[in-house]
The first five atom37 places (N, CA, C, CB, O) and aatype in JSON, in Angstrom:
{
  "aatype": [12, 0, 16, 16, 16, 16, 5, 16, 5, 19, 0, 7, 17, 7, 9, 6, 7, 0, 15, 13, 8, 9, 16, 14, 0, 0, 0, 10, 10, 10, 19, 10, 2, 10, 13, 3, 7, 10, 13, 16, 10, 16, 13, 10, 5, 12, 2, 19, 0, 6, 6, 10, 2, 14, 10, 12, 1, 19, 0, 18, 0, 8, 15, 14, 10, 15, 13, 12, 0, 0, 11, 10, 16, 9, 19, 15, 10, 7, 10, 12, 10, 10, 4, 10, 8, 1, 15, 12, 2, 12, 15, 5, 1, 0, 9, 5, 0, 7, 0, 0, 10, 18, 16, 19, 9, 3, 9, 18, 8, 10, 0, 13, 10, 16, 8, 10, 19, 1, 6, 16, 19, 19],
  "atom_mask": [
    [1, 1, 1, 1, 1],
    [1, 1, 1, 1, 1],
    [1, 1, 1, 1, 1],
    [1, 1, 1, 1, 1],
    [1, 1, 1, 1, 1],
    [1, 1, 1, 1, 1],
    [1, 1, 1, 1, 1],
    [1, 1, 1, 1, 1],
    [1, 1, 1, 1, 1],
    [1, 1, 1, 1, 1],
    [1, 1, 1, 1, 1],
    [1, 1, 1, 0, 1],
    [1, 1, 1, 1, 1],
    [1, 1, 1, 0, 1],
    [1, 1, 1, 1, 1],
    [1, 1, 1, 1, 1],
    [1, 1, 1, 0, 1],
    [1, 1, 1, 1, 1],
    [1, 1, 1, 1, 1],
    [1, 1, 1, 1, 1],
    [1, 1, 1, 1, 1],
    [1, 1, 1, 1, 1],
    [1, 1, 1, 1, 1],
    [1, 1, 1, 1, 1],
    [1, 1, 1, 1, 1],
    [1, 1, 1, 1, 1],
    [1, 1, 1, 1, 1],
    [1, 1, 1, 1, 1],
    [1, 1, 1, 1, 1],
    [1, 1, 1, 1, 1],
    [1, 1, 1, 1, 1],
    [1, 1, 1, 1, 1],
    [1, 1, 1, 1, 1],
    [1, 1, 1, 1, 1],
    [1, 1, 1, 1, 1],
    [1, 1, 1, 1, 1],
    [1, 1, 1, 0, 1],
    [1, 1, 1, 1, 1],
    [1, 1, 1, 1, 1],
    [1, 1, 1, 1, 1],
    [1, 1, 1, 1, 1],
    [1, 1, 1, 1, 1],
    [1, 1, 1, 1, 1],
    [1, 1, 1, 1, 1],
    [1, 1, 1, 1, 1],
    [1, 1, 1, 1, 1],
    [1, 1, 1, 1, 1],
    [1, 1, 1, 1, 1],
    [1, 1, 1, 1, 1],
    [1, 1, 1, 1, 1],
    [1, 1, 1, 1, 1],
    [1, 1, 1, 1, 1],
    [1, 1, 1, 1, 1],
    [1, 1, 1, 1, 1],
    [1, 1, 1, 1, 1],
    [1, 1, 1, 1, 1],
    [1, 1, 1, 1, 1],
    [1, 1, 1, 1, 1],
    [1, 1, 1, 1, 1],
    [1, 1, 1, 1, 1],
    [1, 1, 1, 1, 1],
    [1, 1, 1, 1, 1],
    [1, 1, 1, 1, 1],
    [1, 1, 1, 1, 1],
    [1, 1, 1, 1, 1],
    [1, 1, 1, 1, 1],
    [1, 1, 1, 1, 1],
    [1, 1, 1, 1, 1],
    [1, 1, 1, 1, 1],
    [1, 1, 1, 1, 1],
    [1, 1, 1, 1, 1],
    [1, 1, 1, 1, 1],
    [1, 1, 1, 1, 1],
    [1, 1, 1, 1, 1],
    [1, 1, 1, 1, 1],
    [1, 1, 1, 1, 1],
    [1, 1, 1, 1, 1],
    [1, 1, 1, 0, 1],
    [1, 1, 1, 1, 1],
    [1, 1, 1, 1, 1],
    [1, 1, 1, 1, 1],
    [1, 1, 1, 1, 1],
    [1, 1, 1, 1, 1],
    [1, 1, 1, 1, 1],
    [1, 1, 1, 1, 1],
    [1, 1, 1, 1, 1],
    [1, 1, 1, 1, 1],
    [1, 1, 1, 1, 1],
    [1, 1, 1, 1, 1],
    [1, 1, 1, 1, 1],
    [1, 1, 1, 1, 1],
    [1, 1, 1, 1, 1],
    [1, 1, 1, 1, 1],
    [1, 1, 1, 1, 1],
    [1, 1, 1, 1, 1],
    [1, 1, 1, 1, 1],
    [1, 1, 1, 1, 1],
    [1, 1, 1, 0, 1],
    [1, 1, 1, 1, 1],
    [1, 1, 1, 1, 1],
    [1, 1, 1, 1, 1],
    [1, 1, 1, 1, 1],
    [1, 1, 1, 1, 1],
    [1, 1, 1, 1, 1],
    [1, 1, 1, 1, 1],
    [1, 1, 1, 1, 1],
    [1, 1, 1, 1, 1],
    [1, 1, 1, 1, 1],
    [1, 1, 1, 1, 1],
    [1, 1, 1, 1, 1],
    [1, 1, 1, 1, 1],
    [1, 1, 1, 1, 1],
    [1, 1, 1, 1, 1],
    [1, 1, 1, 1, 1],
    [1, 1, 1, 1, 1],
    [1, 1, 1, 1, 1],
    [1, 1, 1, 1, 1],
    [1, 1, 1, 1, 1],
    [1, 1, 1, 1, 1],
    [1, 1, 1, 1, 1],
    [1, 1, 1, 1, 1],
    [1, 1, 1, 1, 1]
  ],
  "atom_positions": [
    [[23.95, -19.62, 7.03], [22.47, -19.73, 6.67], [22.0, -18.52, 5.88], [21.59, -19.86, 7.97], [21.3, -18.72, 4.89]],
    [[22.31, -17.27, 6.25], [21.82, -16.13, 5.5], [22.48, -16.16, 4.06], [22.16, -14.78, 6.28], [21.82, -15.69, 3.12]],
    [[23.7, -16.66, 3.83], [24.27, -16.68, 2.5], [23.47, -17.67, 1.67], [25.79, -17.06, 2.53], [23.1, -17.41, 0.53]],
    [[23.21, -18.79, 2.26], [22.38, -19.77, 1.52], [21.11, -19.23, 1.04], [22.09, -20.94, 2.33], [20.78, -19.34, -0.14]],
    [[20.31, -18.59, 2.02], [19.02, -17.94, 1.69], [19.24, -16.88, 0.45], [18.44, -17.17, 3.06], [18.51, -16.88, -0.54]],
    [[20.29, -16.04, 0.63], [20.4, -15.08, -0.32], [20.74, -15.7, -1.63], [21.35, -14.09, 0.08], [20.2, -15.27, -2.65]],
    [[21.61, -16.71, -1.68], [21.88, -17.49, -3.0], [20.6, -18.04, -3.58], [22.89, -18.7, -2.77], [20.38, -17.94, -4.79]],
    [[19.76, -18.61, -2.76], [18.54, -19.25, -3.38], [17.69, -18.16, -3.91], [17.72, -20.13, -2.35], [17.15, -18.33, -5.0]],
    [[17.5, -17.08, -3.27], [16.64, -16.01, -3.76], [17.17, -15.42, -5.0], [16.47, -14.96, -2.74], [16.39, -15.17, -5.92]],
    [[18.51, -15.16, -5.12], [19.12, -14.63, -6.29], [19.04, -15.67, -7.45], [20.59, -14.24, -5.98], [18.85, -15.28, -8.6]],
    [[19.18, -17.02, -7.14], [19.08, -17.94, -8.21], [17.68, -17.89, -8.88], [19.38, -19.33, -7.7], [17.51, -18.13, -10.08]],
    [[16.76, -17.57, -8.08], [15.35, -17.44, -8.69], [15.19, -16.33, -9.7], [0.0, 0.0, 0.0], [14.24, -16.25, -10.47]],
    [[16.3, -15.37, -9.63], [16.22, -14.29, -10.58], [17.2, -14.65, -11.8], [16.6, -12.87, -9.85], [17.51, -13.82, -12.66]],
    [[17.62, -15.85, -11.78], [18.4, -16.22, -13.0], [19.93, -15.92, -12.85], [0.0, 0.0, 0.0], [20.71, -15.97, -13.81]],
    [[20.3, -15.6, -11.59], [21.71, -15.3, -11.33], [22.32, -16.5, -10.47], [21.85, -13.87, -10.56], [22.45, -16.39, -9.25]],
    [[22.64, -17.48, -11.09], [22.98, -18.72, -10.29], [24.23, -18.5, -9.56], [23.13, -19.98, -11.19], [25.21, -17.98, -10.09]],
    [[24.17, -18.95, -8.17], [25.26, -18.88, -7.34], [25.72, -17.53, -6.88], [0.0, 0.0, 0.0], [26.71, -17.41, -6.15]],
    [[25.02, -16.53, -7.3], [25.41, -15.23, -6.79], [25.0, -15.02, -5.36], [24.83, -14.16, -7.64], [24.13, -15.71, -4.82]],
    [[25.64, -14.05, -4.76], [25.36, -13.6, -3.39], [25.6, -12.1, -3.29], [26.24, -14.36, -2.36], [26.4, -11.47, -3.98]],
    [[24.83, -11.6, -2.37], [24.85, -10.15, -2.19], [25.98, -9.77, -1.33], [23.57, -9.63, -1.61], [26.15, -10.31, -0.24]],
    [[26.76, -8.87, -1.77], [27.97, -8.35, -1.11], [28.2, -6.88, -1.41], [29.19, -9.16, -1.54], [28.24, -6.45, -2.56]],
    [[28.35, -6.15, -0.38], [28.5, -4.65, -0.49], [30.0, -4.34, -0.26], [27.57, -3.85, 0.59], [30.64, -4.71, 0.72]],
    [[30.48, -3.6, -1.33], [31.95, -3.23, -1.17], [32.07, -1.81, -0.57], [32.73, -3.28, -2.59], [31.08, -1.07, -0.58]],
    [[33.21, -1.44, -0.08], [33.46, -0.16, 0.52], [32.95, 1.0, -0.5], [35.04, -0.02, 0.85], [32.32, 1.97, -0.07]],
    [[33.24, 0.84, -1.76], [32.7, 1.89, -2.75], [31.24, 1.95, -2.78], [33.18, 1.62, -4.18], [30.64, 3.02, -2.87]],
    [[30.62, 0.75, -2.7], [29.08, 0.68, -2.73], [28.53, 1.39, -1.48], [28.53, -0.88, -2.75], [27.6, 2.2, -1.58]],
    [[29.15, 1.08, -0.23], [28.7, 1.79, 0.93], [28.94, 3.31, 0.89], [29.36, 1.23, 2.1], [28.13, 4.09, 1.39]],
    [[30.07, 3.71, 0.3], [30.35, 5.15, 0.25], [29.4, 5.8, -0.71], [31.81, 5.42, -0.17], [29.05, 6.96, -0.5]],
    [[28.94, 5.13, -1.76], [28.0, 5.6, -2.8], [26.61, 5.86, -2.07], [27.86, 4.48, -4.03], [25.98, 6.88, -2.31]],
    [[26.15, 4.89, -1.14], [24.97, 5.07, -0.48], [25.05, 6.14, 0.62], [24.55, 3.8, 0.04], [24.02, 6.75, 0.88]],
    [[26.09, 6.41, 1.24], [26.21, 7.52, 2.22], [26.26, 8.81, 1.4], [27.51, 7.36, 3.15], [25.58, 9.77, 1.77]],
    [[26.99, 8.87, 0.38], [27.05, 10.16, -0.4], [25.72, 10.43, -1.13], [28.25, 10.12, -1.45], [25.39, 11.59, -1.38]],
    [[24.99, 9.45, -1.47], [23.58, 9.71, -2.06], [22.73, 10.38, -1.04], [22.85, 8.36, -2.52], [22.05, 11.37, -1.3]],
    [[22.78, 9.81, 0.13], [22.06, 10.33, 1.36], [22.43, 11.77, 1.62], [22.41, 9.47, 2.64], [21.54, 12.6, 1.8]],
    [[23.66, 12.09, 1.64], [24.08, 13.45, 1.86], [23.63, 14.35, 0.63], [25.66, 13.49, 2.06], [23.28, 15.51, 0.86]],
    [[23.63, 13.87, -0.64], [23.2, 14.61, -1.65], [21.72, 14.89, -1.51], [23.52, 13.98, -2.87], [21.27, 16.0, -1.76]],
    [[20.96, 13.86, -1.1], [19.53, 14.13, -0.99], [19.22, 15.16, 0.24], [0.0, 0.0, 0.0], [18.32, 16.0, 0.13]],
    [[19.95, 15.06, 1.3], [19.79, 15.99, 2.39], [20.14, 17.41, 2.0], [20.64, 15.57, 3.55], [19.44, 18.37, 2.31]],
    [[21.26, 17.49, 1.28], [21.68, 18.9, 0.83], [20.61, 19.47, -0.11], [23.12, 18.89, 0.07], [20.19, 20.62, 0.03]],
    [[20.19, 18.66, -1.07], [19.34, 19.17, -2.03], [17.86, 19.54, -1.38], [19.26, 18.12, -3.18], [17.24, 20.55, -1.7]],
    [[17.43, 18.62, -0.48], [16.22, 18.92, 0.26], [16.38, 20.2, 1.0], [15.88, 17.82, 1.2], [15.47, 21.03, 0.97]],
    [[17.49, 20.4, 1.65], [17.66, 21.71, 2.42], [17.6, 22.87, 1.5], [19.01, 21.77, 3.19], [16.9, 23.84, 1.76]],
    [[18.36, 22.78, 0.35], [18.39, 23.89, -0.48], [16.94, 24.18, -1.12], [19.48, 23.65, -1.54], [16.54, 25.33, -1.31]],
    [[16.24, 23.1, -1.43], [14.81, 23.32, -1.9], [13.92, 23.9, -0.92], [14.19, 22.07, -2.33], [13.06, 24.71, -1.27]],
    [[14.09, 23.52, 0.4], [13.28, 24.11, 1.4], [13.58, 25.53, 1.62], [13.42, 23.41, 2.62], [12.68, 26.31, 1.94]],
    [[14.95, 25.96, 1.44], [15.38, 27.28, 1.64], [14.95, 28.14, 0.4], [16.91, 27.31, 1.88], [15.15, 29.36, 0.45]],
    [[14.39, 27.6, -0.65], [14.16, 28.26, -1.91], [15.42, 28.89, -2.52], [13.12, 29.3, -1.72], [15.34, 29.96, -3.13]],
    [[16.46, 28.31, -2.4], [17.75, 28.82, -3.05], [18.31, 27.96, -4.19], [18.85, 28.93, -1.99], [19.39, 28.2, -4.73]],
    [[17.47, 26.89, -4.52], [17.67, 26.02, -5.66], [16.44, 25.42, -6.09], [18.62, 24.99, -5.38], [15.44, 25.42, -5.37]],
    [[16.46, 24.86, -7.34], [15.34, 24.06, -7.87], [15.83, 22.78, -8.37], [14.61, 24.78, -8.97], [16.96, 22.67, -8.85]],
    [[15.02, 21.8, -8.27], [15.26, 20.41, -8.72], [15.1, 20.36, -10.25], [14.26, 19.4, -8.01], [14.03, 20.61, -10.79]],
    [[16.21, 20.01, -10.92], [16.22, 19.92, -12.4], [15.73, 18.56, -12.92], [17.63, 20.18, -12.94], [15.22, 18.46, -14.03]],
    [[15.9, 17.46, -12.08], [15.41, 16.11, -12.47], [13.96, 16.11, -12.49], [15.9, 15.02, -11.56], [13.4, 16.37, -11.42]],
    [[13.25, 15.85, -13.52], [11.83, 15.9, -13.65], [11.11, 14.93, -12.67], [11.47, 15.59, -15.09], [10.15, 15.28, -11.98]],
    [[11.7, 13.6, -12.66], [11.07, 12.64, -11.74], [11.2, 13.11, -10.27], [11.72, 11.23, -11.91], [10.27, 13.0, -9.48]],
    [[12.37, 13.63, -9.95], [12.54, 14.09, -8.47], [11.68, 15.33, -8.24], [14.1, 14.44, -8.11], [11.09, 15.46, -7.17]],
    [[11.59, 16.27, -9.23], [10.79, 17.32, -8.99], [9.26, 17.02, -8.62], [10.89, 18.12, -10.13], [8.61, 17.64, -7.79]],
    [[8.81, 15.95, -9.38], [7.42, 15.42, -9.1], [7.4, 14.78, -7.76], [6.94, 14.38, -10.17], [6.39, 14.9, -7.06]],
    [[8.38, 14.14, -7.36], [8.42, 13.51, -5.99], [8.41, 14.63, -4.93], [9.73, 12.58, -5.79], [7.64, 14.57, -3.97]],
    [[9.3, 15.7, -5.13], [9.4, 16.76, -4.18], [7.94, 17.52, -4.06], [10.61, 17.78, -4.65], [7.47, 17.91, -2.99]],
    [[7.34, 17.66, -5.24], [6.06, 18.36, -5.22], [5.06, 17.59, -4.47], [5.56, 18.62, -6.6], [4.17, 18.21, -3.9]],
    [[5.11, 16.29, -4.41], [4.19, 15.49, -3.62], [4.48, 15.63, -2.07], [4.31, 14.0, -4.06], [3.57, 15.8, -1.25]],
    [[5.78, 15.56, -1.76], [6.2, 15.82, -0.33], [7.75, 15.54, -0.23], [5.35, 14.85, 0.73], [8.34, 14.77, -0.98]],
    [[8.37, 16.26, 0.8], [9.81, 16.14, 0.9], [10.09, 14.59, 1.35], [10.41, 17.28, 2.0], [11.15, 14.05, 1.01]],
    [[9.19, 13.96, 2.07], [9.42, 12.6, 2.4], [9.45, 11.73, 1.12], [8.35, 12.12, 3.36], [10.33, 10.87, 0.99]],
    [[8.5, 11.94, 0.17], [8.48, 11.35, -1.07], [9.76, 11.36, -1.9], [7.48, 11.96, -1.77], [10.26, 10.39, -2.48]],
    [[10.28, 12.79, -1.85], [11.49, 12.97, -2.5], [12.66, 12.24, -1.99], [11.76, 14.26, -2.51], [13.48, 11.74, -2.76]],
    [[12.78, 12.17, -0.7], [13.96, 11.27, -0.08], [13.72, 9.89, -0.35], [14.11, 11.4, 1.51], [14.63, 9.16, -0.76]],
    [[12.49, 9.45, -0.12], [12.29, 7.97, -0.34], [12.51, 7.62, -1.83], [10.82, 7.52, 0.1], [13.08, 6.56, -2.1]],
    [[12.12, 8.39, -2.72], [12.32, 8.07, -4.18], [13.85, 8.13, -4.46], [11.51, 9.13, -5.15], [14.38, 7.26, -5.15]],
    [[14.53, 9.11, -3.94], [15.98, 9.29, -4.2], [16.74, 8.11, -3.68], [16.53, 10.6, -3.55], [17.58, 7.55, -4.39]],
    [[16.45, 7.68, -2.38], [17.17, 6.65, -1.82], [16.84, 5.28, -2.38], [16.97, 6.68, -0.44], [17.68, 4.38, -2.42]],
    [[15.6, 5.15, -2.81], [15.14, 3.84, -3.34], [15.67, 3.66, -4.83], [13.5, 3.75, -3.3], [16.05, 2.55, -5.17]],
    [[15.7, 4.59, -5.61], [16.13, 4.42, -6.93], [17.65, 4.12, -7.05], [15.78, 5.63, -7.69], [18.12, 3.31, -7.85]],
    [[18.37, 4.86, -6.18], [19.87, 4.6, -6.18], [20.18, 3.23, -5.49], [20.66, 5.79, -5.39], [21.06, 2.5, -5.93]],
    [[19.46, 2.92, -4.43], [19.69, 1.68, -3.74], [19.37, 0.45, -4.63], [18.86, 1.64, -2.47], [20.11, -0.54, -4.67]],
    [[18.22, 0.58, -5.35], [17.96, -0.6, -6.3], [18.95, -0.72, -7.43], [16.56, -0.48, -6.94], [19.33, -1.83, -7.8]],
    [[19.36, 0.33, -7.95], [20.41, 0.18, -9.02], [21.71, -0.29, -8.44], [0.0, 0.0, 0.0], [22.4, -1.06, -9.12]],
    [[22.09, 0.09, -7.27], [23.27, -0.26, -6.69], [23.2, -1.78, -6.32], [23.53, 0.64, -5.5], [24.19, -2.5, -6.45]],
    [[21.97, -2.26, -5.84], [21.76, -3.69, -5.56], [22.05, -4.6, -6.83], [20.27, -3.9, -5.07], [22.73, -5.63, -6.8]],
    [[21.45, -4.06, -7.9], [21.78, -4.81, -9.17], [23.24, -4.93, -9.46], [21.14, -4.15, -10.34], [23.74, -6.0, -9.82]],
    [[23.92, -3.79, -9.29], [25.37, -3.83, -9.68], [26.21, -4.77, -8.61], [25.97, -2.24, -9.7], [27.18, -5.46, -8.9]],
    [[25.65, -4.64, -7.37], [26.33, -5.52, -6.32], [26.13, -7.01, -6.67], [25.74, -5.22, -4.84], [27.03, -7.84, -6.52]],
    [[24.96, -7.31, -7.11], [24.69, -8.72, -7.51], [25.51, -9.21, -8.66], [23.27, -8.87, -7.88], [25.76, -10.41, -8.78]],
    [[25.96, -8.28, -9.53], [26.72, -8.62, -10.64], [28.19, -8.15, -10.44], [26.09, -8.03, -11.88], [28.86, -7.81, -11.42]],
    [[28.67, -8.12, -9.25], [29.94, -7.62, -8.95], [31.08, -8.35, -9.49], [30.08, -7.54, -7.61], [32.19, -7.83, -9.5]],
    [[30.87, -9.52, -9.95], [31.93, -10.35, -10.61], [32.28, -9.76, -12.01], [31.44, -11.88, -10.76], [33.32, -10.05, -12.6]],
    [[31.44, -8.99, -12.45], [31.67, -8.38, -13.85], [32.45, -7.09, -13.58], [30.24, -8.05, -14.68], [32.07, -6.27, -12.76]],
    [[33.53, -6.95, -14.29], [34.52, -5.68, -14.15], [33.66, -4.4, -14.33], [35.78, -5.67, -15.35], [33.79, -3.42, -13.6]],
    [[32.78, -4.49, -15.32], [31.96, -3.22, -15.65], [31.13, -2.72, -14.42], [30.94, -3.52, -16.87], [31.0, -1.52, -14.19]],
    [[30.58, -3.7, -13.65], [29.8, -3.44, -12.52], [30.59, -2.77, -11.44], [29.2, -4.67, -12.04], [30.12, -1.82, -10.82]],
    [[31.81, -3.26, -11.21], [32.61, -2.74, -10.18], [33.05, -1.27, -10.71], [33.87, -3.75, -9.85], [33.1, -0.32, -9.93]],
    [[33.31, -1.15, -11.87], [33.66, 0.16, -12.32], [32.45, 1.21, -12.28], [34.21, 0.04, -13.74], [32.67, 2.41, -12.11]],
    [[31.26, 0.73, -12.42], [30.04, 1.56, -12.43], [29.87, 2.04, -10.96], [28.73, 0.72, -12.97], [29.59, 3.21, -10.7]],
    [[30.06, 1.0, -9.94], [29.95, 1.5, -8.56], [30.99, 2.41, -8.23], [29.96, 0.43, -7.61], [30.68, 3.36, -7.51]],
    [[32.24, 2.28, -8.64], [33.26, 3.27, -8.42], [33.01, 4.65, -9.05], [34.52, 2.74, -8.93], [33.33, 5.7, -8.49]],
    [[32.42, 4.57, -10.26], [32.18, 5.81, -10.88], [31.02, 6.57, -10.23], [31.92, 5.59, -12.32], [31.04, 7.79, -10.14]],
    [[30.0, 5.81, -9.79], [28.91, 6.46, -9.07], [29.45, 7.07, -7.73], [0.0, 0.0, 0.0], [29.1, 8.18, -7.33]],
    [[30.26, 6.32, -7.15], [30.87, 6.95, -5.74], [31.71, 8.26, -6.12], [31.97, 5.78, -4.88], [31.66, 9.25, -5.39]],
    [[32.44, 8.25, -7.2], [33.21, 9.33, -7.58], [32.31, 10.55, -7.88], [34.05, 8.97, -8.73], [32.56, 11.68, -7.46]],
    [[31.27, 10.23, -8.63], [30.27, 11.28, -9.09], [29.59, 11.82, -7.9], [29.2, 10.71, -10.1], [29.51, 13.04, -7.76]],
    [[29.11, 11.01, -7.06], [28.52, 11.68, -5.78], [29.5, 12.44, -4.82], [27.84, 10.58, -4.94], [29.11, 13.29, -4.02]],
    [[30.79, 12.06, -4.97], [31.79, 12.83, -4.29], [31.78, 14.23, -4.75], [33.11, 12.25, -4.47], [31.75, 15.19, -3.99]],
    [[31.82, 14.29, -6.09], [31.93, 15.69, -6.77], [30.69, 16.44, -6.47], [32.11, 15.61, -8.37], [30.75, 17.62, -6.15]],
    [[29.57, 15.8, -6.55], [28.31, 16.43, -6.23], [28.32, 16.97, -4.77], [27.15, 15.42, -6.45], [28.04, 18.15, -4.56]],
    [[28.6, 16.21, -3.85], [28.67, 16.65, -2.44], [29.61, 17.76, -2.28], [29.06, 15.53, -1.53], [29.31, 18.71, -1.57]],
    [[30.72, 17.7, -2.9], [31.63, 18.86, -2.82], [31.17, 20.12, -3.34], [32.81, 18.58, -3.47], [31.51, 21.21, -2.87]],
    [[30.29, 19.93, -4.43], [29.76, 21.15, -4.96], [28.6, 21.68, -4.02], [29.25, 20.9, -6.42], [28.32, 22.88, -3.95]],
    [[27.92, 20.65, -3.28], [26.87, 21.18, -2.37], [27.61, 21.94, -1.19], [25.91, 19.96, -1.78], [27.14, 22.96, -0.69]],
    [[28.69, 21.43, -0.82], [29.43, 22.04, 0.31], [29.99, 23.36, -0.08], [30.56, 21.13, 0.79], [30.05, 24.28, 0.74]],
    [[30.42, 23.49, -1.32], [30.81, 24.9, -1.8], [29.7, 25.76, -1.9], [31.47, 24.91, -3.13], [29.84, 26.95, -1.6]],
    [[28.5, 25.29, -2.32], [27.32, 26.15, -2.45], [26.81, 26.63, -1.03], [26.18, 25.36, -3.21], [26.37, 27.76, -0.85]],
    [[26.91, 25.64, -0.01], [26.57, 25.96, 1.25], [27.47, 27.07, 1.84], [26.59, 24.76, 2.04], [27.03, 28.01, 2.5]],
    [[28.84, 26.88, 1.54], [29.86, 27.9, 2.0], [29.48, 29.24, 1.42], [31.34, 27.52, 1.54], [29.47, 30.24, 2.15]],
    [[29.12, 29.31, 0.04], [28.68, 30.52, -0.52], [27.44, 31.16, 0.2], [28.39, 30.27, -1.93], [27.38, 32.36, 0.43]],
    [[26.49, 30.3, 0.51], [25.3, 30.9, 1.13], [25.57, 31.45, 2.44], [24.22, 29.95, 1.24], [25.03, 32.49, 2.8]],
    [[26.47, 30.74, 3.25], [26.8, 31.19, 4.64], [27.53, 32.54, 4.49], [27.74, 30.1, 5.43], [27.19, 33.5, 5.18]],
    [[28.55, 32.63, 3.58], [29.25, 33.96, 3.42], [28.36, 35.02, 2.98], [30.37, 33.89, 2.45], [28.52, 36.15, 3.45]],
    [[27.43, 34.78, 2.12], [26.5, 35.8, 1.67], [25.64, 36.21, 2.85], [25.63, 35.3, 0.49], [25.36, 37.41, 2.92]],
    [[25.19, 35.44, 3.75], [24.4, 35.73, 4.88], [25.25, 36.47, 5.84], [23.81, 34.51, 5.49], [24.69, 37.38, 6.45]],
    [[26.38, 36.25, 6.05], [27.33, 36.94, 7.08], [27.58, 38.36, 6.62], [28.78, 36.16, 7.21], [27.53, 39.31, 7.39]],
    [[27.82, 38.46, 5.41], [28.21, 39.79, 4.85], [27.04, 40.69, 4.65], [28.93, 39.63, 3.52], [27.19, 41.82, 4.19]]
  ]
}
C-alpha cells in the first residue's frame, strides 16, 4: 500500500513508476551530515571555528536550531531527489560521492577535536 501511494505521488512530479528507496550509501550520507552539523555547531559554540558557507552563516546567526534545521533539510531534500532518480547511474555515483565527502569532512572534524583536546590538556 505504501509503495503504491509513493508511486502515485512521485508520478505527479513527472517521474512515472518511480518509488522512493534509500540505499546504504544514502543512509550513511544522512548520518554523516548529522555528525558534520553537530561538530560544526559545537565548534561554533566554542568560538574555535567560523562558518564559511554564507547561507549557513545566516542560519546560524538566526539561531543554532535554524542552523541545524537548514543543514539537515537542504541535504535531505537533495538526497531525496537523487534517491528518486536512483535508476540513473549518475545519481548513484553522486550519493556515493556525497557519502565519501562527508566521511572526509567528519574525519577532519575528529582530527580537529583531537587537536583541541590535546591543546587543552597540555
